[in-house]
PDB file of C-alpha atoms in Angstrom:
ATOM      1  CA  UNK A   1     130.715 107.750 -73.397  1.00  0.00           C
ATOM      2  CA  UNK A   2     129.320 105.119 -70.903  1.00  0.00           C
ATOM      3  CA  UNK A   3     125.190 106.520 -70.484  1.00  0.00           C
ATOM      4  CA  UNK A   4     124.423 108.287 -67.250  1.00  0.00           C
ATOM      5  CA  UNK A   5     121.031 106.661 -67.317  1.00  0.00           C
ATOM      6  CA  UNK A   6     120.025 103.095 -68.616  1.00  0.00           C
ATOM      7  CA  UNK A   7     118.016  99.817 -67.823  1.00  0.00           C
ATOM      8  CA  UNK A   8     119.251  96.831 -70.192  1.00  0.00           C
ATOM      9  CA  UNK A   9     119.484  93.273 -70.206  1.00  0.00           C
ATOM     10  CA  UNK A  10     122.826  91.427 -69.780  1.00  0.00           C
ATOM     11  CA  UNK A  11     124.008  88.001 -69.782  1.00  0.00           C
ATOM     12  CA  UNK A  12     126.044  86.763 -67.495  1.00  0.00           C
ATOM     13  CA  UNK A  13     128.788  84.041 -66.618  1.00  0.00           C
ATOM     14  CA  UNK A  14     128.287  83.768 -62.610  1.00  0.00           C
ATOM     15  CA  UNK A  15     130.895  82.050 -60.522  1.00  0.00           C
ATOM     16  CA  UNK A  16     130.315  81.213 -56.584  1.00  0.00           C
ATOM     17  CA  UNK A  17     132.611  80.331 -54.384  1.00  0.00           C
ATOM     18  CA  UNK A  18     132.947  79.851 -50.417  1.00  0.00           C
ATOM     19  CA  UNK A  19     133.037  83.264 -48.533  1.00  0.00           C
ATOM     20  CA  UNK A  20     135.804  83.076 -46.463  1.00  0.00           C
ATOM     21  CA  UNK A  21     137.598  82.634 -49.803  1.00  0.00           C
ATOM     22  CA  UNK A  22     136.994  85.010 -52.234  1.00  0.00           C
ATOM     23  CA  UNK A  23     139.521  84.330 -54.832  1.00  0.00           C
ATOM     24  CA  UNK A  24     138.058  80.502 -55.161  1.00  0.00           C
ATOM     25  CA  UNK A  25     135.372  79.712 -57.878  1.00  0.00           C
ATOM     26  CA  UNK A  26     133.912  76.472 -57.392  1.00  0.00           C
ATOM     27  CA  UNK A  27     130.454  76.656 -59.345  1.00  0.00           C
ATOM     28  CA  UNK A  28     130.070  78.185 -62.727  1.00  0.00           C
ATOM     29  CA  UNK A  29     126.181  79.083 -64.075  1.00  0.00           C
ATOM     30  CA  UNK A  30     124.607  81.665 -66.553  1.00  0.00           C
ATOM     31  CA  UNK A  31     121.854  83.599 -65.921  1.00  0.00           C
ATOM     32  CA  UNK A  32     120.248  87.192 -66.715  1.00  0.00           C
ATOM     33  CA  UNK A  33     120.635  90.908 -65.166  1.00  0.00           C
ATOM     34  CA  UNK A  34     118.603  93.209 -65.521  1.00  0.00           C
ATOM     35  CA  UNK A  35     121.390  96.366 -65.031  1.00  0.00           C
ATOM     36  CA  UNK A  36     119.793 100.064 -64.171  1.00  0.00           C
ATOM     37  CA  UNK A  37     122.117 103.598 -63.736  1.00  0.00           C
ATOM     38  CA  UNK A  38     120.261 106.193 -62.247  1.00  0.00           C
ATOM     39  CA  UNK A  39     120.578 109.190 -60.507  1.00  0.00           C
ATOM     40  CA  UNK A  40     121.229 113.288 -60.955  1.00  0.00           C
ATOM     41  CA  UNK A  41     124.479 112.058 -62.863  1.00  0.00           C
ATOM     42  CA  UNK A  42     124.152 108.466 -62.772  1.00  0.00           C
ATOM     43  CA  UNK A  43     125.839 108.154 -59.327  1.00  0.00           C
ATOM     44  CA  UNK A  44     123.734 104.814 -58.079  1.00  0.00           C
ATOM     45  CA  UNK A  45     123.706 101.430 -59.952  1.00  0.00           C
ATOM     46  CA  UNK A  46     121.044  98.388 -59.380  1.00  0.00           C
ATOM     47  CA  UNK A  47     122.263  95.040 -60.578  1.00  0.00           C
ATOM     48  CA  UNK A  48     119.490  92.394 -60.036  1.00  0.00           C
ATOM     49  CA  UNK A  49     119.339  88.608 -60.910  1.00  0.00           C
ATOM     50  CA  UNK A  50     116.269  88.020 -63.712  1.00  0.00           C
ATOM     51  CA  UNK A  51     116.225  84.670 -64.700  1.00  0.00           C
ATOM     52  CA  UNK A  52     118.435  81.533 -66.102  1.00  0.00           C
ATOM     53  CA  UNK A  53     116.279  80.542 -68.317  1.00  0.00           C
ATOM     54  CA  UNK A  54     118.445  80.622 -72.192  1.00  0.00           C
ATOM     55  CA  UNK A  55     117.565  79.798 -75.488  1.00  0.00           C
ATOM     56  CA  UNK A  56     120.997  78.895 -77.561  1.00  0.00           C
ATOM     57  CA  UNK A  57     119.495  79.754 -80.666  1.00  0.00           C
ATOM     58  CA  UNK A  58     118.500  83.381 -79.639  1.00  0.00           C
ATOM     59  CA  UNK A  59     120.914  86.394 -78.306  1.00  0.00           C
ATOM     60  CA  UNK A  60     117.703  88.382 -77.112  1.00  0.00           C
ATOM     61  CA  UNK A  61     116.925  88.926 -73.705  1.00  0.00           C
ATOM     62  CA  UNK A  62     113.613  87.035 -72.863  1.00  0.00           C
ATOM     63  CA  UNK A  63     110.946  89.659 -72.799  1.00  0.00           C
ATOM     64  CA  UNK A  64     109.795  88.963 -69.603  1.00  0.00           C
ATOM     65  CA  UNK A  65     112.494  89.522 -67.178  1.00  0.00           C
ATOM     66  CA  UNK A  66     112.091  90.858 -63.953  1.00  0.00           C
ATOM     67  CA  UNK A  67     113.836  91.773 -61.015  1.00  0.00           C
ATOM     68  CA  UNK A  68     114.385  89.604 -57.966  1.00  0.00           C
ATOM     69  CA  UNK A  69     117.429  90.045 -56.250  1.00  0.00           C
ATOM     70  CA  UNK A  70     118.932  93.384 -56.303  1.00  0.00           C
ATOM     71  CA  UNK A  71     122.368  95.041 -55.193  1.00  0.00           C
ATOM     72  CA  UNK A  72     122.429  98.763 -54.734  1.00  0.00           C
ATOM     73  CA  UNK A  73     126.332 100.241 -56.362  1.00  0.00           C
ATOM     74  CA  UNK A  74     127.147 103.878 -55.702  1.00  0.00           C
ATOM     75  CA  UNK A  75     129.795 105.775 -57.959  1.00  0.00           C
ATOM     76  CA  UNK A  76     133.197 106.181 -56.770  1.00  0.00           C
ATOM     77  CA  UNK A  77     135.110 106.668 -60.058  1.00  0.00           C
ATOM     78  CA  UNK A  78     134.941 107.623 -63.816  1.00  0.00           C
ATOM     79  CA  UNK A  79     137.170 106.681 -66.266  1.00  0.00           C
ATOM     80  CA  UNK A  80     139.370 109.375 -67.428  1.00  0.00           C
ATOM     81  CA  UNK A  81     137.710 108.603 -71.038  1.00  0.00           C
ATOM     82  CA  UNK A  82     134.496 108.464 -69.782  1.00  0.00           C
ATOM     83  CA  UNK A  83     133.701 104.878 -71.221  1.00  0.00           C
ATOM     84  CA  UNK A  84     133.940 102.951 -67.584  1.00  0.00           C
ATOM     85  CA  UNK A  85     132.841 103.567 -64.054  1.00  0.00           C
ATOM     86  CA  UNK A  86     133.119 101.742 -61.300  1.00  0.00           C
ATOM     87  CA  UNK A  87     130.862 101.222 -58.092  1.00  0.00           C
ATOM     88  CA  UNK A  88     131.103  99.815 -54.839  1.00  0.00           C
ATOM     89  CA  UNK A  89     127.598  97.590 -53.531  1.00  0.00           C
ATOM     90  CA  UNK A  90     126.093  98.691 -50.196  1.00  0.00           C
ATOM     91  CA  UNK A  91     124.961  96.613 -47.277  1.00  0.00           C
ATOM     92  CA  UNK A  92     121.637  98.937 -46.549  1.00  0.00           C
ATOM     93  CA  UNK A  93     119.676 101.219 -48.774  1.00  0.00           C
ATOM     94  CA  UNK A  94     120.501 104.820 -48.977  1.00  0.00           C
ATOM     95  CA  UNK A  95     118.494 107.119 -47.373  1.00  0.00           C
ATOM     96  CA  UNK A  96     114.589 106.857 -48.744  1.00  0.00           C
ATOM     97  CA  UNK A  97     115.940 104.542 -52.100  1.00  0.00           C
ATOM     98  CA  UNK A  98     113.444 101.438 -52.958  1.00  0.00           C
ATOM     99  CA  UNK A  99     114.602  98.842 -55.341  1.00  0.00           C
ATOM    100  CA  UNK A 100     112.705  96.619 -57.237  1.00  0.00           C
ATOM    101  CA  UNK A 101     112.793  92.936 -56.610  1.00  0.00           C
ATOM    102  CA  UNK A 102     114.388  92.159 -52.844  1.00  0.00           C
ATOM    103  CA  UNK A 103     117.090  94.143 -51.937  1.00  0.00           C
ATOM    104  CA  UNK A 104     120.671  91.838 -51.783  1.00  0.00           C
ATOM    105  CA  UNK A 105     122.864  93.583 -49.070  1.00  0.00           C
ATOM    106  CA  UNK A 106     126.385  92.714 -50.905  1.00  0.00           C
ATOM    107  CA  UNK A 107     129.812  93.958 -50.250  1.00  0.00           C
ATOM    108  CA  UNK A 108     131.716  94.095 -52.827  1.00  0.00           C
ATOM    109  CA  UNK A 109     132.401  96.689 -56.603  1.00  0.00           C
ATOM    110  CA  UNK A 110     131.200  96.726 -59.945  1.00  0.00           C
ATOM    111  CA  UNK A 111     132.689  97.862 -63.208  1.00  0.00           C
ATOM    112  CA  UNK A 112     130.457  99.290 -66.334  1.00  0.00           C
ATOM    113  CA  UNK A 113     133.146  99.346 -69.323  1.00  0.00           C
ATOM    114  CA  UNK A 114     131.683 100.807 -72.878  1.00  0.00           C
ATOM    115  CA  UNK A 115     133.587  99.143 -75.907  1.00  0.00           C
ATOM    116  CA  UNK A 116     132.847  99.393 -79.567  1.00  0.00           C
ATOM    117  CA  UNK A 117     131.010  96.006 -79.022  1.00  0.00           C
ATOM    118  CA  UNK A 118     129.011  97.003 -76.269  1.00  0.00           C
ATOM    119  CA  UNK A 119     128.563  97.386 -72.617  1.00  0.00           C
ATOM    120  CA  UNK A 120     130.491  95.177 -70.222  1.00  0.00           C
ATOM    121  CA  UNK A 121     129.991  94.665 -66.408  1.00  0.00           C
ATOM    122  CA  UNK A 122     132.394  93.129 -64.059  1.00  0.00           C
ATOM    123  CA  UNK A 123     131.700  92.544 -60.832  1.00  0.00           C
ATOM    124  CA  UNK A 124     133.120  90.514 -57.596  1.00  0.00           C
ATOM    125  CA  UNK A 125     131.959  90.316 -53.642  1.00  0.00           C
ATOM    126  CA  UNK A 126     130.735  88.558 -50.937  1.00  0.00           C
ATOM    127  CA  UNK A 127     127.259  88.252 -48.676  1.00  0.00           C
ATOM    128  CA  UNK A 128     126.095  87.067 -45.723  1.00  0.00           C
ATOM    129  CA  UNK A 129     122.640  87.411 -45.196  1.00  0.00           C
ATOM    130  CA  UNK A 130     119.402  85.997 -42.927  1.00  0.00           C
ATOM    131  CA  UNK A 131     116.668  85.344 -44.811  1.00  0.00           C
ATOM    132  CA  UNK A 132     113.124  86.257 -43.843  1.00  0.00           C
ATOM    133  CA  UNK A 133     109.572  86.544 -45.039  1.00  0.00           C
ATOM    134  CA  UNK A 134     108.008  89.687 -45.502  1.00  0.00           C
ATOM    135  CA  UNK A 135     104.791  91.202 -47.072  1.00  0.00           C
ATOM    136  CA  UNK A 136     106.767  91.471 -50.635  1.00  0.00           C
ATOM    137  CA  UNK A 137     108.785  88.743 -50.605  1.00  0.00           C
ATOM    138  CA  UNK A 138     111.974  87.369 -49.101  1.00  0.00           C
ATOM    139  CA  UNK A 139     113.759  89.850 -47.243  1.00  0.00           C
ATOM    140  CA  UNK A 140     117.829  89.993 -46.724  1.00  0.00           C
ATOM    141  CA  UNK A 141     119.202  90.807 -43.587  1.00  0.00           C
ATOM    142  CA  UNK A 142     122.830  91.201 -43.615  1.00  0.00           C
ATOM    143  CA  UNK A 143     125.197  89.280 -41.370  1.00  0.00           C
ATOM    144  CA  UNK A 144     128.499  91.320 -40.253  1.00  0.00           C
ATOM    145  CA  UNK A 145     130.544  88.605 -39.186  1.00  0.00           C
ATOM    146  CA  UNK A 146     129.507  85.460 -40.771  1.00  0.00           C
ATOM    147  CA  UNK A 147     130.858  81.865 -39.233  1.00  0.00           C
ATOM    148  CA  UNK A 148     132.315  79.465 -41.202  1.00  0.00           C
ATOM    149  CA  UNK A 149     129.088  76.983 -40.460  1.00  0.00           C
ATOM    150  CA  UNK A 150     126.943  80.243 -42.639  1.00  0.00           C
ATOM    151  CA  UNK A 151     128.589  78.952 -45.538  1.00  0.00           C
ATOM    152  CA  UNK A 152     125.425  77.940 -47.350  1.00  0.00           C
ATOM    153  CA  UNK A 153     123.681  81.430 -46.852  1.00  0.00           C
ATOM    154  CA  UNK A 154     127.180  83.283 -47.260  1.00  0.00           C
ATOM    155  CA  UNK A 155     128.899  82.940 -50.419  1.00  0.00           C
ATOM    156  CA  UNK A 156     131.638  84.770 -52.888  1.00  0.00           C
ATOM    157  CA  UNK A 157     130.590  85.373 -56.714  1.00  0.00           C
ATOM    158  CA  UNK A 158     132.232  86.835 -59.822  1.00  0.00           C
ATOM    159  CA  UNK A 159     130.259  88.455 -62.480  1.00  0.00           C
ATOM    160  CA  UNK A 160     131.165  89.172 -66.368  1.00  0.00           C
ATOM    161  CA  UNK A 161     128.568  90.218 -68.078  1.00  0.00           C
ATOM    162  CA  UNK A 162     127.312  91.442 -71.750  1.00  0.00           C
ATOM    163  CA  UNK A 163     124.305  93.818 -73.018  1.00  0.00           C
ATOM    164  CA  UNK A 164     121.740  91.769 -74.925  1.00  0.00           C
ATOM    165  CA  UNK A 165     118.933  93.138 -76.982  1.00  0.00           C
ATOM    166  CA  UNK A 166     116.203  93.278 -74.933  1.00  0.00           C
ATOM    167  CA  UNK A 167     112.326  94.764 -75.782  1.00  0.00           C
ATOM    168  CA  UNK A 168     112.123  96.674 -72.653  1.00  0.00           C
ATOM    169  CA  UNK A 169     115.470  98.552 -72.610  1.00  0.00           C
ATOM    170  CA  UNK A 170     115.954 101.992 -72.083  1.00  0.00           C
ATOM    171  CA  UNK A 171     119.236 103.484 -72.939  1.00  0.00           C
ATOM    172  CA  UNK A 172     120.459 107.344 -73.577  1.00  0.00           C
ATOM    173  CA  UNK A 173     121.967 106.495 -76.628  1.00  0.00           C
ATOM    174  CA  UNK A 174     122.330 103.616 -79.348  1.00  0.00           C
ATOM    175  CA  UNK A 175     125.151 101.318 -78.341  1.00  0.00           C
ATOM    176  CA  UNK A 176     126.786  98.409 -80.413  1.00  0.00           C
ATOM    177  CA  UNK A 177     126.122  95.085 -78.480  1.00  0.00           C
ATOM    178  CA  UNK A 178     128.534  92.480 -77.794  1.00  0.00           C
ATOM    179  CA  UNK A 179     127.369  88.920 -78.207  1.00  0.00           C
ATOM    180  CA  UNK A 180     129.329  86.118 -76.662  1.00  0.00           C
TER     181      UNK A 180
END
């Protein structure tokens, strides 16, 4: 069974691509997540960017991670089998919820899969946003109709991501880790 409730460390392959066509990759980096379910029955998902910095040598998570941009998912299916759910990224926070780091508006879903080897996240969407200063950071205002000249500040990624070991996880139960 995929956890209800969990805050790990994953790698991931990051592709980004022009808005206005979200099936086209045309940059490819790697960078960290830190990934947190929450929630009565783990009904809201925070994916946030934590770093690029990689040792080859070492499949840990850097110790020191911390969240900067973050995209709020909420649950709109369970696997049958329980071992995958999927969410779908919001352009405003719900209700009273705070996130740590800056909060990404994002349109778009991502997909928690547990395997033998691990947890797996896939994930794909779009922003637009404004970009502002405010008294903890940058702050991301969301753009409803973007124009083609937003390109810079509205872009398309792909996500597939693995679990690493990290020092500062917290998971429900042991799981088997994946390393690519």
């Amino acid at each position: 069974m995929l956890p209800d409730k969990f805050r790990v460390a994953m790698f991931n392959r990051l592709g980004l691509g022009p808005y206005f066509q979200p099936a086209r990759i045309e940059t490819d980096l790697e960078e960290w997540l830190i990934v947190e379910r929450f929630g009565r029955n783990g009904e809201y998902l925070v994916v946030s960017t934590a770093g690029t910095e990689q040792d080859p040598a070492s499949f840990q998570a850097p110790p020191d991670l911390v969240e900067h941009k973050s995209m709020l998912g909420i649950l709109i299916d369970i696997a049958l089998d329980g071992e995958g759910a999927t969410f779908l990224f919001t352009r405003n926070l719900v209700g009273n919820q705070v996130v740590k780091g800056s909060f990404f508006p994002a349109d778009g879903y991502v997909t928690l899969e547990r395997h033998q080897s691990g947890i797996r996240l896939t994930a794909a969407g779009r922003h637009a946003h404004d970009i502002s200063s405010g008294p903890r950071g940058p702050v991301f205002k969301h753009i409803p109709e973007p124009t083609p000249a937003a390109e810079g500040e509205a872009r398309n990624w792909h996500f597939d991501a693995v679990m690493r070991p990290w020092v500062m996880q917290s998971l429900e139960e042991p799981a088997h880790l994946e390393l690519i």
